[in-house]
Tab-separated table of C-alpha atoms in Angstrom:
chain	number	residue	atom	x	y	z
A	1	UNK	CA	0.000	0.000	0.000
A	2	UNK	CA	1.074	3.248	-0.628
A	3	UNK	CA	2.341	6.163	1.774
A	4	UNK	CA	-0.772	7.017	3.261
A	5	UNK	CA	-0.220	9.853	5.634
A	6	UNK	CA	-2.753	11.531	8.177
A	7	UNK	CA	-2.311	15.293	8.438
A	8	UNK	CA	-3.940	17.034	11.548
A	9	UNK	CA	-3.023	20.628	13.046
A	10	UNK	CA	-0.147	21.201	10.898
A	11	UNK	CA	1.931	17.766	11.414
A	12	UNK	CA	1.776	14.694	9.470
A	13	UNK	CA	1.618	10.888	11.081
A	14	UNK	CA	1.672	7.929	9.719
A	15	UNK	CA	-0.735	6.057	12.612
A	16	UNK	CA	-4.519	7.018	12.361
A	17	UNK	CA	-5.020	4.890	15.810
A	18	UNK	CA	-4.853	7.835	18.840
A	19	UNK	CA	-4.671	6.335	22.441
A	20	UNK	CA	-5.239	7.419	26.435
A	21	UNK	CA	-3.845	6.914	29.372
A	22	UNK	CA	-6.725	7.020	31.191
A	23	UNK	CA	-7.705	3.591	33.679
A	24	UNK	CA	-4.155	1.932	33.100
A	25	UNK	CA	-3.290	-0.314	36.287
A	26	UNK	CA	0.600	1.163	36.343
A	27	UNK	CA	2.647	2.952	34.005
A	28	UNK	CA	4.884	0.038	32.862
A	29	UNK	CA	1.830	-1.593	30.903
A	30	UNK	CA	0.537	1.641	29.865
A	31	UNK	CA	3.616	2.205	28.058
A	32	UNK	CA	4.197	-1.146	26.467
A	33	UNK	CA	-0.077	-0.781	25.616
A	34	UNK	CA	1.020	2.626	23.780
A	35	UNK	CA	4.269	1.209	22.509
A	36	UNK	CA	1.724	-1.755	20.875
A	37	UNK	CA	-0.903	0.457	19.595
A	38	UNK	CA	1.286	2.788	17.577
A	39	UNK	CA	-0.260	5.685	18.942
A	40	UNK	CA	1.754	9.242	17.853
A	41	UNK	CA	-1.275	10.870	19.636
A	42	UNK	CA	-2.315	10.708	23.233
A	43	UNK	CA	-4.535	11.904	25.292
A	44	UNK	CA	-3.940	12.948	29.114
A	45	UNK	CA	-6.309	14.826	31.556
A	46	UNK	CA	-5.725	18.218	33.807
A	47	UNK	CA	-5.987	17.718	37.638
A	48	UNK	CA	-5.977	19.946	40.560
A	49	UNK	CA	-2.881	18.820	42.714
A	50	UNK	CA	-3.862	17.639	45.715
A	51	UNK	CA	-2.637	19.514	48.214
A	52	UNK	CA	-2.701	17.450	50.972
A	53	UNK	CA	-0.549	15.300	49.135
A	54	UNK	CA	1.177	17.586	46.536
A	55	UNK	CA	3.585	16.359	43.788
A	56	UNK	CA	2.905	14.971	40.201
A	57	UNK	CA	2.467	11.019	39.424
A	58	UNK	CA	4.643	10.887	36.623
A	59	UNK	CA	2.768	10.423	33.684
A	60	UNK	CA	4.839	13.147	31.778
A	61	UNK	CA	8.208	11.055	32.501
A	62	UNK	CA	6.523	7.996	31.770
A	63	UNK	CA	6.714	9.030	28.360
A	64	UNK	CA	8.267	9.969	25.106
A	65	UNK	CA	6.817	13.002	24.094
A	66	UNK	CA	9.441	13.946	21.644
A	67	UNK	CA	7.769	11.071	19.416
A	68	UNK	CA	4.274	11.584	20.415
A	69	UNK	CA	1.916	14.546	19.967
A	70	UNK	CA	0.632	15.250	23.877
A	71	UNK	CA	-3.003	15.674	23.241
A	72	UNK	CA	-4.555	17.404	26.834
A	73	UNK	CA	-8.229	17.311	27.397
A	74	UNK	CA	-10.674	19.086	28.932
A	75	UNK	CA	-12.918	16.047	30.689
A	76	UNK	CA	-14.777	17.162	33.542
A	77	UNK	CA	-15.832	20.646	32.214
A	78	UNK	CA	-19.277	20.929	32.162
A	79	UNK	CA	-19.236	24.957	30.557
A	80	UNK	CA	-17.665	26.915	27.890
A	81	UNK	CA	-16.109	29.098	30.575
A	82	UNK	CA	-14.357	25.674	32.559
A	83	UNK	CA	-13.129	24.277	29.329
A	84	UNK	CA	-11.527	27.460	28.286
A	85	UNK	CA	-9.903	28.027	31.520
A	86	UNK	CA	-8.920	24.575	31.965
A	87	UNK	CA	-7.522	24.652	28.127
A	88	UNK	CA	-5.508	27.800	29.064
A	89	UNK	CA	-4.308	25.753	32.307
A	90	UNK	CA	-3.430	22.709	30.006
A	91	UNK	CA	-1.061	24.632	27.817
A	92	UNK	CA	0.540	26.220	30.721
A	93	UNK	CA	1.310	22.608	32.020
A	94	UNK	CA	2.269	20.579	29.143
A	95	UNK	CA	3.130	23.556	26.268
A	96	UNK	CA	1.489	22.400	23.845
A	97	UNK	CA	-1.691	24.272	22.214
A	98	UNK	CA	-3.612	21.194	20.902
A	99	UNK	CA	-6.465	20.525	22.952
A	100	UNK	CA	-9.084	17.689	22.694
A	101	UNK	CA	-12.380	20.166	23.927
A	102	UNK	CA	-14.962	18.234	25.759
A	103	UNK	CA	-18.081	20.349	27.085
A	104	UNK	CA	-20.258	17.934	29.125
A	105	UNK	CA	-22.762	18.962	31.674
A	106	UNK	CA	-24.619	15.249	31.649
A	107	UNK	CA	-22.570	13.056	33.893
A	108	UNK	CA	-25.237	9.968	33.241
A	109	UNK	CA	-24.147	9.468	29.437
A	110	UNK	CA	-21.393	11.824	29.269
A	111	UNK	CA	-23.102	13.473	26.468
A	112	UNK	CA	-21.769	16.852	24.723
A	113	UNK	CA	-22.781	20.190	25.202
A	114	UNK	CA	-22.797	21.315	21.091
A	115	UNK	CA	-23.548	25.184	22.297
A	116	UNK	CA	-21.453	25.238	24.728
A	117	UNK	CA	-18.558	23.306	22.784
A	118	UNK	CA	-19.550	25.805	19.628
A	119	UNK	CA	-18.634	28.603	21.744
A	120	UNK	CA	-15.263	27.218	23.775
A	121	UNK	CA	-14.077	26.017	20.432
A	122	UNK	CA	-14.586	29.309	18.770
A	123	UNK	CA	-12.786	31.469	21.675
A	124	UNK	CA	-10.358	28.866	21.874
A	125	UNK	CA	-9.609	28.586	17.869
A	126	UNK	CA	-9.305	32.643	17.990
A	127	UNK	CA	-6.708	32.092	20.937
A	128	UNK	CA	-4.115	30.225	18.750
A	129	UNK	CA	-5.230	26.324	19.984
A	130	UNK	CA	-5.179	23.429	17.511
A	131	UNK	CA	-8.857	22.280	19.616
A	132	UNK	CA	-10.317	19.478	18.678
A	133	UNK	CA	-14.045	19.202	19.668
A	134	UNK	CA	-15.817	15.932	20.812
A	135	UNK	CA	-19.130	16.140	19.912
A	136	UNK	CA	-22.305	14.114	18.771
A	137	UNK	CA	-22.543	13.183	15.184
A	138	UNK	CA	-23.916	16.110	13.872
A	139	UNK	CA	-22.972	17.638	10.490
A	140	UNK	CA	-24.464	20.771	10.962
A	141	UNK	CA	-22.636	21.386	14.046
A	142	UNK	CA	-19.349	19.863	12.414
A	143	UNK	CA	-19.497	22.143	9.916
A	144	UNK	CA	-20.058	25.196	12.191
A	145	UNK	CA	-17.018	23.967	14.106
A	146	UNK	CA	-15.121	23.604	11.292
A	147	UNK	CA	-15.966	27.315	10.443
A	148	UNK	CA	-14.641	28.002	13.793
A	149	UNK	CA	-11.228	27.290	13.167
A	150	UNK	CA	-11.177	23.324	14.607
A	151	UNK	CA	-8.086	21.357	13.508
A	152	UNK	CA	-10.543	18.528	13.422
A	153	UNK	CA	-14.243	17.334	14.735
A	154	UNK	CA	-14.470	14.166	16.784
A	155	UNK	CA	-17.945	12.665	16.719
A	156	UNK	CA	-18.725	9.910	19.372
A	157	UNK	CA	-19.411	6.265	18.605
A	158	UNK	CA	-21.542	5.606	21.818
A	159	UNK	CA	-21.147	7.168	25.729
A	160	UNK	CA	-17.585	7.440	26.530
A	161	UNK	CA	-16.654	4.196	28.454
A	162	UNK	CA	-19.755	2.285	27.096
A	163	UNK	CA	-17.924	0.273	24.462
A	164	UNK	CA	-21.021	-0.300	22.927
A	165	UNK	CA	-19.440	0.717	19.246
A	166	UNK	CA	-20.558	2.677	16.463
A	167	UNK	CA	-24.246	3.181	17.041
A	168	UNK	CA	-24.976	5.368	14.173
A	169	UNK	CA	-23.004	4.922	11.513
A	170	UNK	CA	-25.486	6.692	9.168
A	171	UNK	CA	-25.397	10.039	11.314
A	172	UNK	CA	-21.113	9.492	10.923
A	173	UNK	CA	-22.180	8.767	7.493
A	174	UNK	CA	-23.401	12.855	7.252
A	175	UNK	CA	-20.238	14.223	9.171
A	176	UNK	CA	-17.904	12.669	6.955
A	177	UNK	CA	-19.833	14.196	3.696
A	178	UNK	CA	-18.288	16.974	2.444
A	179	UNK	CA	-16.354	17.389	5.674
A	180	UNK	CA	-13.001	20.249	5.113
A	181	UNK	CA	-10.946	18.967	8.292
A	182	UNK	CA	-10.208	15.660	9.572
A	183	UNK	CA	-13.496	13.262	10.987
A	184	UNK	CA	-12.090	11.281	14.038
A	185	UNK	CA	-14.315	9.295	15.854
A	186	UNK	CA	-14.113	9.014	19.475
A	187	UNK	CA	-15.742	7.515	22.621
A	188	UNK	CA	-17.491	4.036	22.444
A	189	UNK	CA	-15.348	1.639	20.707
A	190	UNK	CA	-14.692	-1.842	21.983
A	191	UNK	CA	-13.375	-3.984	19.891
A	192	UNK	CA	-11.053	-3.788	16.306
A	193	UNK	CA	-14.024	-4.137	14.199
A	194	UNK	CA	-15.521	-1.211	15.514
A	195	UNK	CA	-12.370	0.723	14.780
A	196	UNK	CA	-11.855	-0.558	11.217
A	197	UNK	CA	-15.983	0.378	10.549
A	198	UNK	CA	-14.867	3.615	11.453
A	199	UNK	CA	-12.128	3.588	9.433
A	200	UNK	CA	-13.990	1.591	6.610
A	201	UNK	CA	-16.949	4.208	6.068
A	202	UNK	CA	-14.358	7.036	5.663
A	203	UNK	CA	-13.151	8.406	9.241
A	204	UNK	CA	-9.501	9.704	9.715
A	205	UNK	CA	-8.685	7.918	12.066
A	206	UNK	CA	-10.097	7.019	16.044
A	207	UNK	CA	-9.292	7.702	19.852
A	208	UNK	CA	-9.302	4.874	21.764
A	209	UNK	CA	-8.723	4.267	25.318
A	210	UNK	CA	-11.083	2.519	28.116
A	211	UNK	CA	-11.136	-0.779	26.017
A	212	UNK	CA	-7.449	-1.131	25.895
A	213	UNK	CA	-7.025	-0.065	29.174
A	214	UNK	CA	-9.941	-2.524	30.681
A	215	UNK	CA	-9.144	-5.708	28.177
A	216	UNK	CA	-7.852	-8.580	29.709
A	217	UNK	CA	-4.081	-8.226	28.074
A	218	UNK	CA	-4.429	-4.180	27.262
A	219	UNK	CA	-1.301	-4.554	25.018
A	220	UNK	CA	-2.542	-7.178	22.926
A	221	UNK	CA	-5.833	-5.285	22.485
A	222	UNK	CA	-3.576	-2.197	21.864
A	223	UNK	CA	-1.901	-4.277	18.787
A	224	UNK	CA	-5.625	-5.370	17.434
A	225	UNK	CA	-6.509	-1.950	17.523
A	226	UNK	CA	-3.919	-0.696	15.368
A	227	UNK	CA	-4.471	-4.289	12.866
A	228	UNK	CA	-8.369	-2.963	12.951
A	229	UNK	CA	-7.686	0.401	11.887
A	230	UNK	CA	-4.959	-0.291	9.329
A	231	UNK	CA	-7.623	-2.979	8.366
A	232	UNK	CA	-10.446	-0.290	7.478
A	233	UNK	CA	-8.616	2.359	5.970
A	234	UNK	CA	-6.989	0.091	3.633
A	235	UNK	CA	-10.577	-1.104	2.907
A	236	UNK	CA	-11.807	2.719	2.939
A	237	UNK	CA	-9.227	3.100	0.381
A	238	UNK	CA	-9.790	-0.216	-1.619
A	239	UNK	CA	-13.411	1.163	-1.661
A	240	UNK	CA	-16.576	-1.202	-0.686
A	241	UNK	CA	-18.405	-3.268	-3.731
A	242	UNK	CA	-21.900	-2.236	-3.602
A	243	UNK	CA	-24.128	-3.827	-1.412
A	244	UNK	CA	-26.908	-6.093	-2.964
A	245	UNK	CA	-30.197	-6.897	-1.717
A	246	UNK	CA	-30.494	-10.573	-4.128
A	247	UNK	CA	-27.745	-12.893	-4.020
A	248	UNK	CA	-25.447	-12.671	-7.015
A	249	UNK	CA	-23.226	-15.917	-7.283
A	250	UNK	CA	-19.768	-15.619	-7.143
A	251	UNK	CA	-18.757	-18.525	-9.572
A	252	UNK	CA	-20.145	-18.932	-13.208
A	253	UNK	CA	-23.837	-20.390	-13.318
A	254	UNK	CA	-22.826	-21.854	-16.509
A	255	UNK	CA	-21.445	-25.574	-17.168
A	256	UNK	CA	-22.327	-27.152	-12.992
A	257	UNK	CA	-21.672	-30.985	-13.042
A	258	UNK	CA	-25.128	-32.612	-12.159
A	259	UNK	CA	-25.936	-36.286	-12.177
A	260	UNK	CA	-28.819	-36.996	-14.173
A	261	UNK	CA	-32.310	-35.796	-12.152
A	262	UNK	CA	-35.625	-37.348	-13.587
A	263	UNK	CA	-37.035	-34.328	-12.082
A	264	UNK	CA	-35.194	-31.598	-13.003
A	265	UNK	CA	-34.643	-30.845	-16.989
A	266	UNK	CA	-30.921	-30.622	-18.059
B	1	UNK	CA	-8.562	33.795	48.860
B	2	UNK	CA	-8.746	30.457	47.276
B	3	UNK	CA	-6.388	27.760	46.628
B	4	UNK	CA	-7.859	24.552	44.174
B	5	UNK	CA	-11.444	25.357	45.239
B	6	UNK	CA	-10.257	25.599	49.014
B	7	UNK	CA	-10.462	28.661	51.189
B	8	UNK	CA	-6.969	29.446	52.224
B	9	UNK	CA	-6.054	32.008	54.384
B	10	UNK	CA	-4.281	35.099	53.471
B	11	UNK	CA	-1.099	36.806	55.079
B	12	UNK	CA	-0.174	40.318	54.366
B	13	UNK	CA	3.152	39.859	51.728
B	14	UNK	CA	2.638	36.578	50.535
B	15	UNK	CA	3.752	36.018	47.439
B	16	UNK	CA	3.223	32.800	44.981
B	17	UNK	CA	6.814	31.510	45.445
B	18	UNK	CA	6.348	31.562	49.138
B	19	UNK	CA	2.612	30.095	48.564
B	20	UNK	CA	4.199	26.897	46.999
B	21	UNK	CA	6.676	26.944	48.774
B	22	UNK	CA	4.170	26.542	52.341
B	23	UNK	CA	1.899	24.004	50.108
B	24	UNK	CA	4.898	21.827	49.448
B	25	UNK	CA	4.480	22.319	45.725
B	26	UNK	CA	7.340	21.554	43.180
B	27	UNK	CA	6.719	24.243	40.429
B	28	UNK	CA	8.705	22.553	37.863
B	29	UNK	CA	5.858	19.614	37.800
B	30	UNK	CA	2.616	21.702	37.259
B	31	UNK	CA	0.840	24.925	35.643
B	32	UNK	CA	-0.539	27.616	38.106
B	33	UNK	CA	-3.712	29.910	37.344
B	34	UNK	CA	-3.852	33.436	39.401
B	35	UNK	CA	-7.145	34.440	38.485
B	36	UNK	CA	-7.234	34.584	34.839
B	37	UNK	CA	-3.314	34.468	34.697
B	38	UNK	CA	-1.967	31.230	33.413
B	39	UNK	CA	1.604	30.526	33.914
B	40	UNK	CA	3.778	27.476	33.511
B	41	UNK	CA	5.433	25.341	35.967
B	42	UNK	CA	9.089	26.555	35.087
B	43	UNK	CA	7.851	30.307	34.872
B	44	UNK	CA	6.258	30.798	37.320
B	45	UNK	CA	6.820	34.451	38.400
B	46	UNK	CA	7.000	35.629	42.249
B	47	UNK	CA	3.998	38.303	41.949
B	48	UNK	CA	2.285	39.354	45.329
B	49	UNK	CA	-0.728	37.746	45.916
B	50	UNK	CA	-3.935	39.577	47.142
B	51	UNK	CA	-6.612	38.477	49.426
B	52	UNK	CA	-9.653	37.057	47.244
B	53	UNK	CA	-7.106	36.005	44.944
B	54	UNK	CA	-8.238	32.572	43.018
B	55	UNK	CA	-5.187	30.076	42.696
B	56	UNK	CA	-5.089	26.747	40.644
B	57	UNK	CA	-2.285	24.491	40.586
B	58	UNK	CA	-2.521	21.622	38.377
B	59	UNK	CA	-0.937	18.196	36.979
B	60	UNK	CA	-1.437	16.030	33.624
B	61	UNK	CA	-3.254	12.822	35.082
B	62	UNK	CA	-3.637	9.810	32.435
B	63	UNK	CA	-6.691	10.818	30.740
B	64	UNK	CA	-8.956	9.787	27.286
């Protein structure tokens, strides 16, 4: 297959699988879970220190983020006003100005805010960040965010943490028409297939992190991951035949070997 | 003035070296928000602080 690089906020990777660190049992299989999945993009969260117990917990040395694009979120912001601030905090602490925006006032389903994430991603655009937003599949509101300056638009499979897959591939379907910047789909995936649909019906590329993090062996799912979405972009780029609703035979119809059949007219 | 949500109490001349310096806080580790100031770990300038000042210090955590 040929060179087939992913471009996103001005840099150019080769892997269209991005990981987190989120739920990993120690840094050591973390690491080798990252090392597996190919990742050049990952994903960490902004904390208050505790300070009770003040100091860091190492995730920044656990790392090598000369080789990999540090990717901070915003989880926990339920406003356009936290997710700002907190964005503004995150490139103070890691100096980069990518941001993964995440707006979510609904702890139940951990569903997006698209107003409020309209808003943060437009102030946030206009401040110099590469943001990308995590949103529902919506192309109206892609497009609008797209407007607004995002690197990129991450649309949700299912409920963060859920692994429930991609429940609506025909709303993706809509987000990646026509779209101008990079569709990555995030939230929801459990398994490779899930990834390589994503992949398959035209997405850039996927964030995946609670089910490598919560599979049995976490680096071996971090290695299907990577086969799954190498899997359905080469597919995306093989394109699909078209789907049928009558069965169409594969071999010729012409010529089959029968033993004579009273019944049945040669 | 406030201190990561926390009501922390205010003594004339403190400054924010001598802040994180009394919370046991390594600088070099974490970003630190004086009201809508935002400053890096390693830059962290030694401005007076004000009573009803609002202070965040944070950390990268492993995140999705």
């Amino acid at each position: 297959m040929q060179a087939d690089p992913f471009h996103l906020g001005g840099r150019t990777f080769t892997s269209r699988l991005l990981a987190g660190t989120g739920k990993f049992h120690d840094f050591g299989l973390m690491r080798e879970a990252l090392a597996a999945s190919g990742a050049q993009i990952v994903t960490v969260a902004i904390r208050r220190v505790d300070l009770k117990a003040p100091g860091h917990d190492g995730l920044l040395d656990a790392l090598d983020w000369d080789r990999l694009q540090l990717l901070p979120n915003t989880a926990g912001c339920r406003t356009t006003a936290e997710a700002v601030r907190v964005a503004r905090l995150a490139r103070a602490a890691t100096g980069t100005n990518w941001i993964k925006l995440e707006v979510i006032p609904d702890p139940r389903y951990l569903l997006p805010d698209p107003v409020g994430t309209l808003a943060a991603a437009e102030e946030l655009a206009a401040d110099g960040f590469i943001v990308l937003p995590y949103v529902q599949p919506d192309a109206v509101l892609a497009r609008a965010l797209e407007r607004a300056g995002c690197a990129a638009v991450m649309p949700l499979a299912s409920p963060i943490g859920t692994g429930r897959g991609l429940r609506t591939p025909d709303l993706l379907a809509t987000v990646l028409d026509g779209a101008g910047v990079p569709i990555i789909v995030d939230a929801g995936l459990g398994v490779p297939s899930d990834a390589a649909q994503a992949l398959e019906l035209g997405a850039d590329a996927v964030l995946v992190n609670t089910a490598i993090a919560e599979a049995r062996d976490p680096v071996g799912m971090a290695h299907a991951f990577a086969l799954g979405v190498q899997a359905g972009r080469a597919a995306f780029l093989a394109g699909r035949m078209a789907a049928r609703t009558h069965a169409s035979p594969s071999s010729p119809v012409q010529g089959v070997p029968r033993l004579p059949d009273p019944e049945v007219p040669v | 003035m406030r201190v990561n949500g926390e009501a922390h109490p205010y003594t004339p001349g403190l400054t924010l070296w001598t802040l994180l310096r009394d919370l046991n806080v390594d600088p070099a580790r974490v970003a630190v928000a004086v009201n809508d100031d935002f400053y890096p770990g390693a830059r962290v300038p030694d401005r007076d602080l004000k009573d009803g000042d609002v202070i965040e210090i944070v950390r990268i955590l492993g995140g999705g």
